[in-house]
Short mmCIF file of C-alpha atoms and ligand atoms in Angstrom, two decimals:
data_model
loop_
_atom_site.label_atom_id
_atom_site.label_comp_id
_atom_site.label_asym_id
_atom_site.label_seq_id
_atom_site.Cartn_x
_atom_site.Cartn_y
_atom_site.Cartn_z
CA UNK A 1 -151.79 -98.25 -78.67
CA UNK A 2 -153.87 -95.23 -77.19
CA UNK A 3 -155.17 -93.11 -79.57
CA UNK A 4 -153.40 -89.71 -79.52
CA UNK A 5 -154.90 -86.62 -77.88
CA UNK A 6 -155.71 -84.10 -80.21
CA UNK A 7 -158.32 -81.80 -78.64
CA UNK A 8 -158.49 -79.78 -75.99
CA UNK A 9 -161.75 -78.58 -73.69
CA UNK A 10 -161.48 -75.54 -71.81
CA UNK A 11 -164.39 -74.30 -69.72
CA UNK A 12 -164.53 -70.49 -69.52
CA UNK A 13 -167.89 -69.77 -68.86
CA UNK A 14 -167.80 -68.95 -64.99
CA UNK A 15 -168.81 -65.24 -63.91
CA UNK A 16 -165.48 -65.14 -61.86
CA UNK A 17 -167.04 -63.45 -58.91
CA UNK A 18 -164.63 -63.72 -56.49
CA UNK A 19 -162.56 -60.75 -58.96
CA UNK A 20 -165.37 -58.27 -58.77
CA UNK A 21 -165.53 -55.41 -59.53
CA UNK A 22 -162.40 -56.54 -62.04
CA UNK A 23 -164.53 -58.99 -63.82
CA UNK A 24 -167.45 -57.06 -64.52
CA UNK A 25 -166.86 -56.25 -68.13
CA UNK A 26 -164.47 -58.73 -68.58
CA UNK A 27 -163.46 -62.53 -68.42
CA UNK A 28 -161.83 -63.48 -65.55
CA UNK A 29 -159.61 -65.82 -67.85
CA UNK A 30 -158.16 -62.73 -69.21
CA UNK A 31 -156.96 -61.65 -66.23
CA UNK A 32 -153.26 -61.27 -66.35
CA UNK A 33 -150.09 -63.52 -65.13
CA UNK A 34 -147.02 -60.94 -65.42
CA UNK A 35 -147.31 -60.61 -69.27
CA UNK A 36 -150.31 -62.39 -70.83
CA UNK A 37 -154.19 -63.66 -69.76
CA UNK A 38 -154.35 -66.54 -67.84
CA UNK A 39 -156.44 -68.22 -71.25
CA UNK A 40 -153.26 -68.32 -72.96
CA UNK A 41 -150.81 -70.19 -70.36
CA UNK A 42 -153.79 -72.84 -71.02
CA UNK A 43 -153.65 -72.88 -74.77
CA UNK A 44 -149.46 -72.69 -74.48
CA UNK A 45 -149.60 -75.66 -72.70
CA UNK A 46 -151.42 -77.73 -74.94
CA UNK A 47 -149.90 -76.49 -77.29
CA UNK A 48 -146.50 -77.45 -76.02
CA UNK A 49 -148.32 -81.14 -75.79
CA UNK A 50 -148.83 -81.51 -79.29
CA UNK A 51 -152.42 -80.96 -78.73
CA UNK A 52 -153.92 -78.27 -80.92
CA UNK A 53 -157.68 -78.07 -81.71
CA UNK A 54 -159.88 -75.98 -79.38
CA UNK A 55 -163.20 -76.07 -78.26
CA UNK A 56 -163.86 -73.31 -75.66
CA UNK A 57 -166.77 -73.61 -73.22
CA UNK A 58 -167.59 -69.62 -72.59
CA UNK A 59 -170.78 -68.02 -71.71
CA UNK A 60 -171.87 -64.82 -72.11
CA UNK A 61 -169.37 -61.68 -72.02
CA UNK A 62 -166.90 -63.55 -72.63
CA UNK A 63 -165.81 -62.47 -76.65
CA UNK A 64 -162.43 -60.92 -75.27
CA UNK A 65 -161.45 -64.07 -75.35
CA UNK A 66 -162.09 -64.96 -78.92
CA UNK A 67 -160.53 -61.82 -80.32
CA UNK A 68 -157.50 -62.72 -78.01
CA UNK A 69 -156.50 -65.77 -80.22
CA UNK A 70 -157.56 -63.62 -83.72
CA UNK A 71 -155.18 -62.06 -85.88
CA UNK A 72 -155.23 -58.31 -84.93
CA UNK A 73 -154.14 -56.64 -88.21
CA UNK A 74 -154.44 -52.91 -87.63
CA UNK A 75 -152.23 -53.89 -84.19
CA UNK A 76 -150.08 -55.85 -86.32
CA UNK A 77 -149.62 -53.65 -88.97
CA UNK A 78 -148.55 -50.51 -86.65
CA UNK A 79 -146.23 -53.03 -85.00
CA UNK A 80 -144.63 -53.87 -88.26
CA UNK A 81 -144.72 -49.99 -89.70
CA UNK A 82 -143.03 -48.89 -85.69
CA UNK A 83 -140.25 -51.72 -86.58
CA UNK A 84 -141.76 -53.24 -83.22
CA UNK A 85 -140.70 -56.56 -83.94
CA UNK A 86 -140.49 -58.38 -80.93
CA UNK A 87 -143.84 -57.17 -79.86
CA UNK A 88 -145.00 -58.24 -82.81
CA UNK A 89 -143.79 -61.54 -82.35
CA UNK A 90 -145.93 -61.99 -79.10
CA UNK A 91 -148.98 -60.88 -80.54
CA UNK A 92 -148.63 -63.24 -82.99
CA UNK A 93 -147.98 -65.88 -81.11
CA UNK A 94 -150.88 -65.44 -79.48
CA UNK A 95 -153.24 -66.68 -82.17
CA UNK A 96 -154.19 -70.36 -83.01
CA UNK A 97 -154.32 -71.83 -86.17
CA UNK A 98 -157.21 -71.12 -88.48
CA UNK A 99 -160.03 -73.18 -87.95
CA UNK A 100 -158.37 -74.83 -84.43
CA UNK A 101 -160.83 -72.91 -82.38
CA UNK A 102 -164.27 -73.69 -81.46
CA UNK A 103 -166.39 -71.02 -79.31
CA UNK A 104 -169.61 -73.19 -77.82
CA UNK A 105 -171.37 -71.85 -74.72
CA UNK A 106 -172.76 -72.93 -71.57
CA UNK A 107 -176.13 -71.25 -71.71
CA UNK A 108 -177.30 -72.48 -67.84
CA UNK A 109 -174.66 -72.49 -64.89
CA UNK A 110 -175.19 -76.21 -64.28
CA UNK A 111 -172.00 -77.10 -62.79
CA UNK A 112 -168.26 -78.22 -64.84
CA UNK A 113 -169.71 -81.61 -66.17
CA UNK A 114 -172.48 -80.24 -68.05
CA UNK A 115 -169.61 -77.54 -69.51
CA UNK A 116 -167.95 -80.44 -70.63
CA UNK A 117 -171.01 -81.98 -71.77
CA UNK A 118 -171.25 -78.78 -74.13
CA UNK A 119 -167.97 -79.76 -76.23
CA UNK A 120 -169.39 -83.08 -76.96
CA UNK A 121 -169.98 -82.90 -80.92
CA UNK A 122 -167.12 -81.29 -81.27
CA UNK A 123 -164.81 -83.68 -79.30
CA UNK A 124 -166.38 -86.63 -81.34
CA UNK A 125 -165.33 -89.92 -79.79
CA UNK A 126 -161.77 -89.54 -79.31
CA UNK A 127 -159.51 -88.65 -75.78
CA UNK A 128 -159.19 -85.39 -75.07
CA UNK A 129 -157.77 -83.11 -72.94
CA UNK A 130 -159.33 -80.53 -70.29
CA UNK A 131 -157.43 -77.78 -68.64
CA UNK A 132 -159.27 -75.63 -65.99
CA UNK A 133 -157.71 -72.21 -66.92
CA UNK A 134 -157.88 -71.14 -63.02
CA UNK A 135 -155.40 -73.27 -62.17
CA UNK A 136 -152.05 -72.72 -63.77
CA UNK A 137 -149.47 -74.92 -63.65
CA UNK A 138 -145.36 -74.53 -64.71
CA UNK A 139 -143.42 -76.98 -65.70
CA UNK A 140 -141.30 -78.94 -68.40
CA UNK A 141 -142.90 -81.07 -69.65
CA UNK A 142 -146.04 -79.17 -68.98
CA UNK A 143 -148.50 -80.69 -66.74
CA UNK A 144 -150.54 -81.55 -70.26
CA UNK A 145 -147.53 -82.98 -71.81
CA UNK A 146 -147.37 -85.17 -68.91
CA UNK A 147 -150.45 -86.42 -69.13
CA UNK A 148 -150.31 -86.95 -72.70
CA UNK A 149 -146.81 -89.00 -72.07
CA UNK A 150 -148.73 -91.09 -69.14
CA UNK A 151 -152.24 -91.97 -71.69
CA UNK A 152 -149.62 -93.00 -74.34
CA UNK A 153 -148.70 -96.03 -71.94
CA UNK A 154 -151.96 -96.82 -70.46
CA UNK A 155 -154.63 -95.43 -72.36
CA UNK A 156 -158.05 -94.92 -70.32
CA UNK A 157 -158.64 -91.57 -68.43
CA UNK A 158 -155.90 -89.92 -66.50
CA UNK A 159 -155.75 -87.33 -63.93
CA UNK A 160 -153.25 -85.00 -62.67
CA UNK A 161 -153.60 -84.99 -58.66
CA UNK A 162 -151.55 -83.03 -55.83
CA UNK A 163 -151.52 -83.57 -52.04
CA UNK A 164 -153.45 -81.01 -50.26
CA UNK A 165 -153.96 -80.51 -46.71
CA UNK A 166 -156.72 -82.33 -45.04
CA UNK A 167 -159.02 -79.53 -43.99
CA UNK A 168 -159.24 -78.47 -48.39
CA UNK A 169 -160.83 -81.62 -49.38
CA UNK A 170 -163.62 -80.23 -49.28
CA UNK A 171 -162.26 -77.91 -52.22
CA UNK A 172 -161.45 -80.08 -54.77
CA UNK A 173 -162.02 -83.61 -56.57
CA UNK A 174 -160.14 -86.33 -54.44
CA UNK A 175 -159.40 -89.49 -55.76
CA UNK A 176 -158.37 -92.90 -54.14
CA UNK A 177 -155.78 -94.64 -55.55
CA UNK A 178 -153.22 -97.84 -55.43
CA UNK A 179 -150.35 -98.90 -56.59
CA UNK A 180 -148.14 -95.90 -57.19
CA UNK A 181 -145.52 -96.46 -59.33
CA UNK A 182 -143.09 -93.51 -60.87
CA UNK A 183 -145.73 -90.97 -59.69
CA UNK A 184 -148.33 -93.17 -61.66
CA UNK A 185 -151.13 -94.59 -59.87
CA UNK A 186 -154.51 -96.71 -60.57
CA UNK A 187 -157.54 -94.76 -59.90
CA UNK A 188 -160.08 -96.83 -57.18
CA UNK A 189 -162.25 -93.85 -56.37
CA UNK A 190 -163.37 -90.61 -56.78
CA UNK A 191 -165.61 -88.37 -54.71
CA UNK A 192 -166.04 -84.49 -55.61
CA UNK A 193 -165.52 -82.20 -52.47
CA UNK A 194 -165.67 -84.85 -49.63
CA UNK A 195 -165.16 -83.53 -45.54
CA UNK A 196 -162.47 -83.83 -44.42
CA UNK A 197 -163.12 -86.87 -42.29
CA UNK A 198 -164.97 -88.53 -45.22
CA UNK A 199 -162.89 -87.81 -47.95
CA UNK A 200 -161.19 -91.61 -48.86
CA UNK A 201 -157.24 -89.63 -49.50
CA UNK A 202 -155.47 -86.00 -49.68
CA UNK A 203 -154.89 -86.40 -53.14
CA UNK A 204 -156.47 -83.62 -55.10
CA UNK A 205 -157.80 -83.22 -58.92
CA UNK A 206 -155.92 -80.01 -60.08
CA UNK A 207 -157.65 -79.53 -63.44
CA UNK A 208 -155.76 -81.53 -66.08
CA UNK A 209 -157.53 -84.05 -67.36
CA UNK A 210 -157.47 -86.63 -70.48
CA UNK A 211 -160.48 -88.34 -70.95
CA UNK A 212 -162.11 -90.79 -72.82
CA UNK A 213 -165.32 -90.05 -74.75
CA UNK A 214 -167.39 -92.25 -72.59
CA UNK A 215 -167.44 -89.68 -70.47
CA UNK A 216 -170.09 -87.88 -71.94
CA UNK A 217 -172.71 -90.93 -72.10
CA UNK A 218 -172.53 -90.62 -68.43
CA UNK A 219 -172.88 -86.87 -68.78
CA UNK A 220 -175.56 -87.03 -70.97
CA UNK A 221 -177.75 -88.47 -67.86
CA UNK A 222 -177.36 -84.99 -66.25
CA UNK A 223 -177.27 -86.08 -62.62
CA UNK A 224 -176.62 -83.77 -59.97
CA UNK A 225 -173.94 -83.86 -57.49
CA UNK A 226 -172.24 -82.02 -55.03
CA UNK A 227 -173.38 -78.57 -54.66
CA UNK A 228 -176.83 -79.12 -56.52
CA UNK A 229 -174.44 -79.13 -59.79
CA UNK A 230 -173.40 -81.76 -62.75
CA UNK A 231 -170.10 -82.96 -61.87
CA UNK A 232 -167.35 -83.74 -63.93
CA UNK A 233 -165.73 -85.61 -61.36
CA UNK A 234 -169.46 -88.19 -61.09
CA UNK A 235 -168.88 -89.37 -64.16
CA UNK A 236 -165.35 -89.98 -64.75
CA UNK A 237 -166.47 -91.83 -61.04
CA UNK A 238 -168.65 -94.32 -62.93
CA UNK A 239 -165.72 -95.26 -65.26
CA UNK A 240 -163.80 -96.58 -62.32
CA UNK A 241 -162.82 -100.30 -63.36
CA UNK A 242 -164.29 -100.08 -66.45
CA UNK A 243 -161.26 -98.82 -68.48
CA UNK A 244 -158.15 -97.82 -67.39
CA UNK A 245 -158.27 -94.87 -65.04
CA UNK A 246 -154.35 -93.05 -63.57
CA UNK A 247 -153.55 -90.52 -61.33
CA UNK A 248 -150.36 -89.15 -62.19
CA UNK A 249 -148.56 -87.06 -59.22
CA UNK A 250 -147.47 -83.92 -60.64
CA UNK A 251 -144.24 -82.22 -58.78
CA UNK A 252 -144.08 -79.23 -60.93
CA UNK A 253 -145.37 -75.24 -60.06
CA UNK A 254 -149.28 -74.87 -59.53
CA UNK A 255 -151.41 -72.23 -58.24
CA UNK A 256 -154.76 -71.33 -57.91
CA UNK A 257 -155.69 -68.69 -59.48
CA UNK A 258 -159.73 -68.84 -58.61
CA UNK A 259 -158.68 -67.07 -55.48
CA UNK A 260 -157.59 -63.95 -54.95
CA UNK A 261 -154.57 -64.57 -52.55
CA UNK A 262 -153.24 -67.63 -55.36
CA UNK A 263 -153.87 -65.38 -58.28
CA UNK A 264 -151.21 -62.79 -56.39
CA UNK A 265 -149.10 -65.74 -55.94
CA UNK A 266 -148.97 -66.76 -59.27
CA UNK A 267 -147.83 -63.26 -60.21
CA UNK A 268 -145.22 -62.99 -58.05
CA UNK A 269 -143.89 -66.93 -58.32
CA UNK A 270 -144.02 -66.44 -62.52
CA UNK A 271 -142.14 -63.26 -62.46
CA UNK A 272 -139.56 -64.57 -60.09
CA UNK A 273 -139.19 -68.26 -62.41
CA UNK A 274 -139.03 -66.39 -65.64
CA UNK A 275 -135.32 -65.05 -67.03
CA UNK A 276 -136.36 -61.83 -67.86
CA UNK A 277 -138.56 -60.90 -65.00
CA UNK A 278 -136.27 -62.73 -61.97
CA UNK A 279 -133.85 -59.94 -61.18
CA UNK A 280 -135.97 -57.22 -60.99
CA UNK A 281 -138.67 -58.93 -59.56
CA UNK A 282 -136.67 -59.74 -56.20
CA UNK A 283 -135.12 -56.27 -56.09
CA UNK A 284 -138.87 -55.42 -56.10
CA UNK A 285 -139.73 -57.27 -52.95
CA UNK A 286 -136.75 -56.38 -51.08
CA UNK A 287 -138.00 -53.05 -51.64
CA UNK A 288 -141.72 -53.62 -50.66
CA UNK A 289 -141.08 -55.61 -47.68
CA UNK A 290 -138.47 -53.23 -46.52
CA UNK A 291 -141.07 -50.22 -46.69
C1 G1P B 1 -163.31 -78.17 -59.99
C2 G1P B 1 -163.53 -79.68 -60.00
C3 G1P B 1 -162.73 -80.34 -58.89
C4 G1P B 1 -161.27 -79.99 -59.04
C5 G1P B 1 -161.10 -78.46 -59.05
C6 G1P B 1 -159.66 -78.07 -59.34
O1 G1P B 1 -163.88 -77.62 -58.84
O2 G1P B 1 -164.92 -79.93 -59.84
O3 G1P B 1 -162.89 -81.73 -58.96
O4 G1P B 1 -160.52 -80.55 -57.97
O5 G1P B 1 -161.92 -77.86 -60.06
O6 G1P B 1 -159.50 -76.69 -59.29
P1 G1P B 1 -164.18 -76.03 -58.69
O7 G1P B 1 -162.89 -75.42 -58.24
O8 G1P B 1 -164.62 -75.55 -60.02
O9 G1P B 1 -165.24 -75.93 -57.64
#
């Protein structure tokens, strides 16, 4: 049997240029979705995976997002004193357990492999998971939990991919694959922002990842890829047919939120999915469009 996922690698150290000037003083993780930083749909999925130790890739500037997952006391004790209980409840929810958190950083921009390469001693030689806050993805069970559910059966390194349109390979990780079963599929290839005309399928790395440890003895080499950079996507390439590697199809909501234009998306799509947000959200566009 696999060995369960416990951990959970999340790089945060990117400068998140394309939010200037809204990023200058602050992580572009904490940027929010509706009611709460983009960081913490990341963490809530894991969490909702059973996976629950930490280790957070940052760089500098980026200490919001340790205090985010703190206790804040003086906050909570005004809460508690205002009888502001179900604020209170969210801000306490958004903590993780003491001594679940790791805060490492990336002290070079070398690329998302080498920010991977970072959590190494504190992953240890055991599957984890990574989540690419940028991209958030909705559904039940979460895109993590899916995973998780998928490397119980088969073990090895698996992948969550999405069709994109030909012309955004060139975006994204794309990986070849063969017999698709139940959205599950064994992993032939992978190539890290291929052309269009080069690029061996449409089907698209969106961030979720569990992978085995090995990954970081090809990491350690530090070979450059695509873009000048160390790519994750290089070395989980050189453990194709050597243990067993899955790309599982995921159906559920995704957006990316490294653009502008997704990040707007996501706002709007969240607030119109969640319960409390739906109604008004609508009569808000109705209103906007009409103006
Ligand atoms: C990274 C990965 C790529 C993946 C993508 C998903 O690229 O390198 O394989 O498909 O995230 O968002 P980036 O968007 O950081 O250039």
């Amino acid at each position: 049997m696999a060995l369960s996922v416990r951990k959970a690698v999340l790089p945060v150290a990117g400068l998140g240029t394309r939010f200037l000037p809204a990023t200058k003083a602050m992580p572009k993780e904490m940027l929010t979705v509706v009611d709460r930083p983009l960081i913490q749909y990341a963490v809530e999925e894991c969490l909702a995976a059973g996976v629950e130790e930490f280790v957070f890739v940052t760089g500098r500037n980026k200490g919001a997002l340790e205090d985010h997952f703190d206790t804040a006391y003086e906050l909570e004790a005004t809460l508690h004193e205002r009888g502001k209980n179900h604020e209170l409840k969210l801000t306490q929810q958004a903590t993780i357990k003491a001594g679940n958190a790791i805060f490492t950083r990336q002290q070079q921009p070398l690329g998302l492999g080498h920010a991977i390469w970072c959590a190494r001693d504190w992953v240890g030689r055991e599957p984890f998971a990574v989540l690419l806050p940028d991209e958030l993805t909705i559904d039940s069970p979460s895109c993590t939990g899916q995973l998780v559910a998928a490397h119980e059966r088969t073990g090895g390194n698996v992948v969550a991919v999405m069709e994109v349109p030909r012309e955004q390979t060139k975006s994204y990780g794309i990986a070849a694959v063969k017999d698709e079963k139940d959205s599950l599929a064994e992993v032939t290839g992978l190539v890290e922002k291929p052309n269009p005309e080069e690029s061996p399928s449409t089907l698209a790395i969106i961030g979720r990842y569990i992978l085995q440890p090995e990954v970081f003895d090809h990491l350690d080499r530090h070979e450059k890829g695509a873009g000048g950079e160390i790519q994750l996507t290089d070395a989980m390439a050189k453990m194709v047919g050597h243990c067993p590697f899955h790309a599982l199809r995921y159906r559920g909501l995704r957006y990316d939120c490294g653009s502008r234009i997704g990040f707007l998306e996501a706002n709007v799509a969240v607030a119109l999915h969640r319960a409390d947000t739906t109604g008004e959200t609508r009569a808000l566009l109705e209103r906007v469009l009409k103006a």
